[in-house]
Short mmCIF file of N, CA and C in Angstrom, two decimals:
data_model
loop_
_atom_site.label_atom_id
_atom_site.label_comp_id
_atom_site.label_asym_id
_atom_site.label_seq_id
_atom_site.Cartn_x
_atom_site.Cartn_y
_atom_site.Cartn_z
N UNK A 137 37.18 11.95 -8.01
CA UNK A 137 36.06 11.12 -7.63
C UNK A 137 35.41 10.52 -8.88
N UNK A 138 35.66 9.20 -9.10
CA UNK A 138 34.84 8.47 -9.79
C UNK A 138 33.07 8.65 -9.88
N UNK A 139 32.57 8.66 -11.39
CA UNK A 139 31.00 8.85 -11.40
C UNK A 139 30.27 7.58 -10.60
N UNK A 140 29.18 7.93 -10.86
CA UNK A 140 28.50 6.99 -9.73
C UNK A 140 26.83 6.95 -10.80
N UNK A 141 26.93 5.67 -11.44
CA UNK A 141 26.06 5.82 -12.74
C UNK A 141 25.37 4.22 -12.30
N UNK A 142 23.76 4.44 -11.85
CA UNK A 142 23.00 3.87 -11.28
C UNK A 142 22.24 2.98 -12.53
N UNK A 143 21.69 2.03 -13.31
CA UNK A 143 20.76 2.33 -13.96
C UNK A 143 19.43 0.69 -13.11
N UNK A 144 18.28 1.03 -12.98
CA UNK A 144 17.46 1.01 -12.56
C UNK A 144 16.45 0.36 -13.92
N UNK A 145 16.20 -0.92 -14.43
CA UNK A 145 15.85 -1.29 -15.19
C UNK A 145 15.15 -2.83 -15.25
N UNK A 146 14.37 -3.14 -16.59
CA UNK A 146 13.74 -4.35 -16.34
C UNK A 146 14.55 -5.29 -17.35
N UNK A 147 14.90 -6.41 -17.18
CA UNK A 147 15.61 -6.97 -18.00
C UNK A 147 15.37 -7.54 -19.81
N UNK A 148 13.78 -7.27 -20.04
CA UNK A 148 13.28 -7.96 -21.03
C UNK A 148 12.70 -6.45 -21.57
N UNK A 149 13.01 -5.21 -21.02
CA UNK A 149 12.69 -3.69 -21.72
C UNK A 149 13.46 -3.86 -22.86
N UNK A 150 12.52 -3.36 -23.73
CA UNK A 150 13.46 -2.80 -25.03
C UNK A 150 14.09 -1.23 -24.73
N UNK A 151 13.40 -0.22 -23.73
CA UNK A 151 13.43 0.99 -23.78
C UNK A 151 15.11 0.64 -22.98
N UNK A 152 14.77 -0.54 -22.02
CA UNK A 152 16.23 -0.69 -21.01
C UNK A 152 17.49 -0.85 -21.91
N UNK A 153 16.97 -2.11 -22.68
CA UNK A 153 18.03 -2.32 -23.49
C UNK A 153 19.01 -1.07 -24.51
N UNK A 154 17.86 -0.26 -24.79
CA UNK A 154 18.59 0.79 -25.38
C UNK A 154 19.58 1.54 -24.47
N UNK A 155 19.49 2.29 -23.14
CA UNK A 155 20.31 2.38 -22.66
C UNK A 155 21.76 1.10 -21.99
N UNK A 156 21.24 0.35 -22.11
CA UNK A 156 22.31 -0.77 -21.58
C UNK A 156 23.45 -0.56 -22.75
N UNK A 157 22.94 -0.72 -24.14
CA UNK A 157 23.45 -0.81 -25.01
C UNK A 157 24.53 0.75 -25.07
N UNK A 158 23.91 2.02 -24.76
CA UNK A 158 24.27 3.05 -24.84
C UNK A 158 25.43 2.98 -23.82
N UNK A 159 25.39 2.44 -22.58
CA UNK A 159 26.22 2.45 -21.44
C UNK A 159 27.93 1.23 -22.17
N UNK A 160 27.40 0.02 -22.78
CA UNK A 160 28.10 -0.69 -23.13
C UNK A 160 29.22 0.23 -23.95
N UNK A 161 28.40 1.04 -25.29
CA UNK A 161 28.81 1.31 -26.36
C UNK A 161 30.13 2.05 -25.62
N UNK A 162 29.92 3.57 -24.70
CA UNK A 162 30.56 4.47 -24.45
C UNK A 162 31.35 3.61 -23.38
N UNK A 163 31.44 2.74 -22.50
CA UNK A 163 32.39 1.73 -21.74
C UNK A 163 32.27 2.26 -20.32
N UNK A 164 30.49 2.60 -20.03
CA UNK A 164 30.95 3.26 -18.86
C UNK A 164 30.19 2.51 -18.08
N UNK A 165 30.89 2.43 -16.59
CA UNK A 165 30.95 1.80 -15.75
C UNK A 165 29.29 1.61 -14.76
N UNK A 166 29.05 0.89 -14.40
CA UNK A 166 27.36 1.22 -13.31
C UNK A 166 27.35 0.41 -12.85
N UNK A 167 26.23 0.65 -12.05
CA UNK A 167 25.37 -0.78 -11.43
C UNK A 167 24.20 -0.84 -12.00
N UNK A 168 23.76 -1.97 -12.23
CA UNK A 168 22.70 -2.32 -12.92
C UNK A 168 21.49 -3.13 -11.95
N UNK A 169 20.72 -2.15 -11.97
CA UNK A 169 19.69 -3.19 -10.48
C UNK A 169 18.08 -3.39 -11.35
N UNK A 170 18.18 -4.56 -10.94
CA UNK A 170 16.74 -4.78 -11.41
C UNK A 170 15.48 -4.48 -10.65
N UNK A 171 14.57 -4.14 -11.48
CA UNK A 171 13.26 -3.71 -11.12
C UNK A 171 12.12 -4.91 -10.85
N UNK A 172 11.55 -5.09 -10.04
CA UNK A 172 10.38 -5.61 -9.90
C UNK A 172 9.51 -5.21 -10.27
N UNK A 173 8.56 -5.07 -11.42
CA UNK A 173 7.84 -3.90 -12.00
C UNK A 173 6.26 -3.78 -11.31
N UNK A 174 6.14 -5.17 -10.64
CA UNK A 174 4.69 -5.39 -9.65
C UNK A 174 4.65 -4.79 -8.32
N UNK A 175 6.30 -4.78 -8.00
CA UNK A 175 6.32 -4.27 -6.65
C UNK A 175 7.70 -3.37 -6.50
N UNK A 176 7.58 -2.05 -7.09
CA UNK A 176 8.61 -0.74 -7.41
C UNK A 176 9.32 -0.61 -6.34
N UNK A 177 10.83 -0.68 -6.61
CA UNK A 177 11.40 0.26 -5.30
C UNK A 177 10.99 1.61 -4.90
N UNK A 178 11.45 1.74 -4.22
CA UNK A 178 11.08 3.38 -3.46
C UNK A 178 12.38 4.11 -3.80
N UNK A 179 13.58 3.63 -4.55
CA UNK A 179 14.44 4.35 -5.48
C UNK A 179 13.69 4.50 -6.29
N UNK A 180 12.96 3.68 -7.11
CA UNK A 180 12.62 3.81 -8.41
C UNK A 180 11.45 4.91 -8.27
N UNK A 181 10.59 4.92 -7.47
CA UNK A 181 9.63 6.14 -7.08
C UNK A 181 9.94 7.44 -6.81
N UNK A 182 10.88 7.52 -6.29
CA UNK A 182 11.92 8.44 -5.77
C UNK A 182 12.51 9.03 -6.99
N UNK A 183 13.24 8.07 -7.68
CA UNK A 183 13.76 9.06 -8.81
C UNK A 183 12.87 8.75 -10.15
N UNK A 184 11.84 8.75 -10.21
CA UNK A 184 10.93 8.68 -11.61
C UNK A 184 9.79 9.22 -10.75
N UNK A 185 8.92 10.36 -9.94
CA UNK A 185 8.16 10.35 -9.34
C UNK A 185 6.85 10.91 -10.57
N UNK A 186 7.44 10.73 -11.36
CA UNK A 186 6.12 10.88 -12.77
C UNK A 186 5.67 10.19 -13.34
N UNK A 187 6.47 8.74 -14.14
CA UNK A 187 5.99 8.22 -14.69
C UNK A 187 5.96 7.14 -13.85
N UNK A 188 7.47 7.09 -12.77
CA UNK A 188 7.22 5.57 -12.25
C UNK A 188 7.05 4.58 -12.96
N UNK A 189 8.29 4.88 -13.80
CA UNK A 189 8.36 3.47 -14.95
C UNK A 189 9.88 3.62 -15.09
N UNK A 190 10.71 2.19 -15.43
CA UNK A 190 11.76 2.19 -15.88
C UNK A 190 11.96 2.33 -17.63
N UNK A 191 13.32 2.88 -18.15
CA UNK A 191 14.49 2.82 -17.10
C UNK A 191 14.63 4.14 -16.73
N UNK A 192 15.70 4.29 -15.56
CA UNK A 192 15.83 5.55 -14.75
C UNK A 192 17.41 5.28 -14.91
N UNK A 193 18.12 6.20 -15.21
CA UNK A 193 19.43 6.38 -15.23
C UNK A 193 19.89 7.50 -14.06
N UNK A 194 20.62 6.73 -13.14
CA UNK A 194 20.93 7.99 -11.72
C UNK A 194 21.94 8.06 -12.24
N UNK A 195 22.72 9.27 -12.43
CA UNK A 195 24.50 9.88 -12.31
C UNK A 195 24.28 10.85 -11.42
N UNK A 196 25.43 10.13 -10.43
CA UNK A 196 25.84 10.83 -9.20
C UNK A 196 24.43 11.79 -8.62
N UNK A 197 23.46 10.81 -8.36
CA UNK A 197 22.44 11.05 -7.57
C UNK A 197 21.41 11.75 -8.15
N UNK A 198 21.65 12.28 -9.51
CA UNK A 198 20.55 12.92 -10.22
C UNK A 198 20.03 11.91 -11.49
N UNK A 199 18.62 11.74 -11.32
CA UNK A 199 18.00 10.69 -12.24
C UNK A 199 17.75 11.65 -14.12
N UNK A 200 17.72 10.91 -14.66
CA UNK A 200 17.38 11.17 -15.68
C UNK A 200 16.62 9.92 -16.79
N UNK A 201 15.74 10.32 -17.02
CA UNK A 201 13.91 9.55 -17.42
C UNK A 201 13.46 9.55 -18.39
N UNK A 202 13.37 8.09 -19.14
CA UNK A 202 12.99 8.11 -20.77
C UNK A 202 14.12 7.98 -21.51
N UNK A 203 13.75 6.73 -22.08
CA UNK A 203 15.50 5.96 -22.67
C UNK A 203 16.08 6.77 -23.53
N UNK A 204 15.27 7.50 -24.93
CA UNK A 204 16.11 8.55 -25.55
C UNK A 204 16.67 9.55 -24.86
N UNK A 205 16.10 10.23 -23.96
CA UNK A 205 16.57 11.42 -23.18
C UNK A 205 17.99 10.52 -22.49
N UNK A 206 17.89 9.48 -21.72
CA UNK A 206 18.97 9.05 -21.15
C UNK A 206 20.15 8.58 -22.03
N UNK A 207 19.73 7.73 -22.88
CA UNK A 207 20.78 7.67 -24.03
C UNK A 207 21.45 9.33 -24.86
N UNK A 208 20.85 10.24 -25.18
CA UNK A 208 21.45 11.79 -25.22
C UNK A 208 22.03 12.52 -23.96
N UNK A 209 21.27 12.20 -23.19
CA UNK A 209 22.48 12.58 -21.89
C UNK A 209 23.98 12.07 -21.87
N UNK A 210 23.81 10.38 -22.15
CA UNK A 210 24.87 9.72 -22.11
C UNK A 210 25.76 10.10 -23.19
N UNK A 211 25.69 10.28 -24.43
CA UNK A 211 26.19 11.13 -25.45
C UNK A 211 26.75 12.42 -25.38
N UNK A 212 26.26 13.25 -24.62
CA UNK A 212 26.60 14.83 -24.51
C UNK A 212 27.79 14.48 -23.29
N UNK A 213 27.28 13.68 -21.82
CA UNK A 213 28.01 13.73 -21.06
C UNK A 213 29.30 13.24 -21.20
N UNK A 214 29.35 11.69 -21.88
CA UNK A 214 30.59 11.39 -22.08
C UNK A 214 31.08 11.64 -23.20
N UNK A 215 31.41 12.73 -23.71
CA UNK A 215 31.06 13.01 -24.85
C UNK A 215 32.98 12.83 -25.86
N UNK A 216 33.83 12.51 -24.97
CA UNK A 216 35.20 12.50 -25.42
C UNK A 216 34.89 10.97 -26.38
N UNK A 217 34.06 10.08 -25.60
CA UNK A 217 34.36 8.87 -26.53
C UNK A 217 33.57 9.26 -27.98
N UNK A 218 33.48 8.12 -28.51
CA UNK A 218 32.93 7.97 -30.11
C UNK A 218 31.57 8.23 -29.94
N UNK A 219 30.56 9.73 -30.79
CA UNK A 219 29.07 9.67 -30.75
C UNK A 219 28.40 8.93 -30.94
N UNK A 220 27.46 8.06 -30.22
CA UNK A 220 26.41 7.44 -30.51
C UNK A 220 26.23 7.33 -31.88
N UNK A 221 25.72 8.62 -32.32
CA UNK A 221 24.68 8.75 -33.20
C UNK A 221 25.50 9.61 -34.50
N UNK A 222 25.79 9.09 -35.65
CA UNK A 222 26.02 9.71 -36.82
C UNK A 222 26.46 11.48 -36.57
N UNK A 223 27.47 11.68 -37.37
CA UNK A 223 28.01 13.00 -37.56
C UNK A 223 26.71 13.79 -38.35
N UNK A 224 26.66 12.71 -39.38
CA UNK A 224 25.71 13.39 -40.69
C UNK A 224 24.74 13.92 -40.37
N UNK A 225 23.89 15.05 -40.60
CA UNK A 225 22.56 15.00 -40.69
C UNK A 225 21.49 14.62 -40.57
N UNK A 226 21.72 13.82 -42.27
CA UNK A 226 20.86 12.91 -42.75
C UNK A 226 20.77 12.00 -41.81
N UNK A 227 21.63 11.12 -42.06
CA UNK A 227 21.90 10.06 -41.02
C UNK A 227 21.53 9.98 -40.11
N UNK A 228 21.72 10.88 -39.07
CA UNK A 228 20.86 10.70 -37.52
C UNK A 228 19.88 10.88 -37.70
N UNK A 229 19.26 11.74 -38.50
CA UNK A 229 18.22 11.70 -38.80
C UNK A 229 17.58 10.30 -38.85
N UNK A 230 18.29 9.56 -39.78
CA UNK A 230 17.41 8.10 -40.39
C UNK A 230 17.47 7.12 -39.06
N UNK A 231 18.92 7.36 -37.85
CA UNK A 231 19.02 6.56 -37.30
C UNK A 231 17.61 7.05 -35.50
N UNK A 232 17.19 8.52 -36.00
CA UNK A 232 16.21 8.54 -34.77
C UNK A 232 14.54 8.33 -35.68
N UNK A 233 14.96 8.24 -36.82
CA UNK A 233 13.44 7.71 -37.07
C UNK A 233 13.48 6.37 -37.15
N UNK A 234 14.52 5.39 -36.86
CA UNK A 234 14.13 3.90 -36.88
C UNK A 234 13.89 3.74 -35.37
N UNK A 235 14.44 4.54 -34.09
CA UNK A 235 14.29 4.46 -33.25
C UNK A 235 12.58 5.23 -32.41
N UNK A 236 12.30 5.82 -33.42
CA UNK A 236 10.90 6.29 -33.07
C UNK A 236 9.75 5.17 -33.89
N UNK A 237 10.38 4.68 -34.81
CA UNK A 237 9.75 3.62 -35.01
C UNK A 237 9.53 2.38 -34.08
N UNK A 238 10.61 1.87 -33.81
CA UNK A 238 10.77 1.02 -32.64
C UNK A 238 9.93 1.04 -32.03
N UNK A 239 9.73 2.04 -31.35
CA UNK A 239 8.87 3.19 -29.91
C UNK A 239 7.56 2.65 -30.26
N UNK A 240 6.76 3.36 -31.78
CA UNK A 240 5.75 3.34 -32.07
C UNK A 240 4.68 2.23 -32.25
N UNK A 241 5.79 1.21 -33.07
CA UNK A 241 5.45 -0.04 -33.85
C UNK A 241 5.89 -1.55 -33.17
N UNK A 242 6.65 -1.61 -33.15
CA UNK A 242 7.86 -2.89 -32.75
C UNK A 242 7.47 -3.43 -31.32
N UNK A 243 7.24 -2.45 -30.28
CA UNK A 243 7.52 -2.30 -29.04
C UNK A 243 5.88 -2.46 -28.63
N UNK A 244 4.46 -2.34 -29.46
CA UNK A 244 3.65 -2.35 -29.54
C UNK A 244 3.29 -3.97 -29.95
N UNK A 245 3.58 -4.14 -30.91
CA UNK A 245 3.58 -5.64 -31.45
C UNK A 245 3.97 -6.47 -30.05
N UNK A 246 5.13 -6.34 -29.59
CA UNK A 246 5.83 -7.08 -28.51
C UNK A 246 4.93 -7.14 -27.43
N UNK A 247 4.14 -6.14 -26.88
CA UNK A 247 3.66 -5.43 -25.81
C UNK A 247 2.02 -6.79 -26.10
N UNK A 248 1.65 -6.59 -27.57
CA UNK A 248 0.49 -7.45 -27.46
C UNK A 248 0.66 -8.95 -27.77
N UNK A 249 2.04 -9.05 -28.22
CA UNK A 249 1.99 -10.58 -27.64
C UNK A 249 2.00 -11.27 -26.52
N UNK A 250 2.74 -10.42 -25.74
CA UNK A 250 3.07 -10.69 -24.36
C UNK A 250 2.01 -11.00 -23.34
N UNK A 251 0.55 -9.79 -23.96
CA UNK A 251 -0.55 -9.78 -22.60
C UNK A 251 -1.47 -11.30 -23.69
N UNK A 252 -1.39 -11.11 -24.36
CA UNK A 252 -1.96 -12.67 -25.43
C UNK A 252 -0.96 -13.37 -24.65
N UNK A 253 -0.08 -13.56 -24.67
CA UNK A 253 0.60 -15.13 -24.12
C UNK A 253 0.14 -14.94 -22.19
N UNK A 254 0.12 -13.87 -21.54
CA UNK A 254 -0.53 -14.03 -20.24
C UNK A 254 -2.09 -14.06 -20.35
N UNK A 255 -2.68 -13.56 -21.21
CA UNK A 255 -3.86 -14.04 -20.64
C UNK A 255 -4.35 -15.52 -21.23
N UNK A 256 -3.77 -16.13 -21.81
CA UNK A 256 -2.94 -17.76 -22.59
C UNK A 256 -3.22 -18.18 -21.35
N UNK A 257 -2.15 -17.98 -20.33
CA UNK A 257 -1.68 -18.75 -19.20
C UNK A 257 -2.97 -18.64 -18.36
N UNK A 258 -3.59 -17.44 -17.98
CA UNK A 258 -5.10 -18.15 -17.37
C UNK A 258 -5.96 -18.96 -17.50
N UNK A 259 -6.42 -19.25 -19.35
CA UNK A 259 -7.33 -19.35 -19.70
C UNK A 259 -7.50 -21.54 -19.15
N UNK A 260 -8.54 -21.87 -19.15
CA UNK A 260 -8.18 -23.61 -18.90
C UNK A 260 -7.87 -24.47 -20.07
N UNK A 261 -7.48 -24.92 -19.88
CA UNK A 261 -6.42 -25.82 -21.24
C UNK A 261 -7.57 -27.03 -21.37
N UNK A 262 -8.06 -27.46 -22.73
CA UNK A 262 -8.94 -27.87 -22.96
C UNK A 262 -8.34 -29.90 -23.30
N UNK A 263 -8.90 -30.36 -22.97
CA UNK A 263 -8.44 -31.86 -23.35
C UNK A 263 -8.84 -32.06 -24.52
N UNK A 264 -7.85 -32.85 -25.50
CA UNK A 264 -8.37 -33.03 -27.03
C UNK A 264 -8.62 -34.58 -27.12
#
């Protein structure tokens, strides 16, 4: 029986993209369904009943929540192909502090341009 690898995501997530990327890397197979993030499926509630945020990675009916956790799942599980993440030490090391950076910094920046460019779009556009 073939896996059955759901992922449940928004298309312009960076957190999504990291798993997309993780799914690409290892060559494994899914469906990819998009989220309406204004108006949640009742999958997506169903299998995130905590944060109720994407992305949600289902394999074979069990969700797993929070793009690093899902990207290390995906690593351990398929674990015959090539690791993600550096043999070295060091290295993974450097490669999960650029990714906690991301998280912290990057993804923050992005986050306040975005509500600046929507609250842009309310405001009345002035004649010059």
């Amino acid at each position: 029986m073939a896996d059955e690898v759901i992922l449940l995501d928004y298309w312009v997530s960076p957190f999504g993209m990291r798993v997309r990327i993780a799914l690409a890397e290892k060559g494994i197979k899914h469906e990819y369904r998009e989220e309406d993030l204004r108006n949640k499926s009742p999958l997506l509630l169903q299998m995130n009943p905590v944060h109720k945020k994407i992305p949600v990675l289902i394999h074979n009916g069990k969700s797993i929540c929070e793009s690093l956790i899902a990207v290390q799942y995906i690593d351990e599980v398929w674990n015959e192909k090539s690791p993600l993440l550096p043999s070295d030490p060091y290295q993974r090391s450097q490669a999960r502090f650029w990714a906690d950076y991301v998280d912290k910094k990057i993804y923050e920046v992005g986050r306040n341009l975005w509500t600046k460019k929507e609250k842009n779009k309310k405001l009345p556009r002035r004649n010059s």
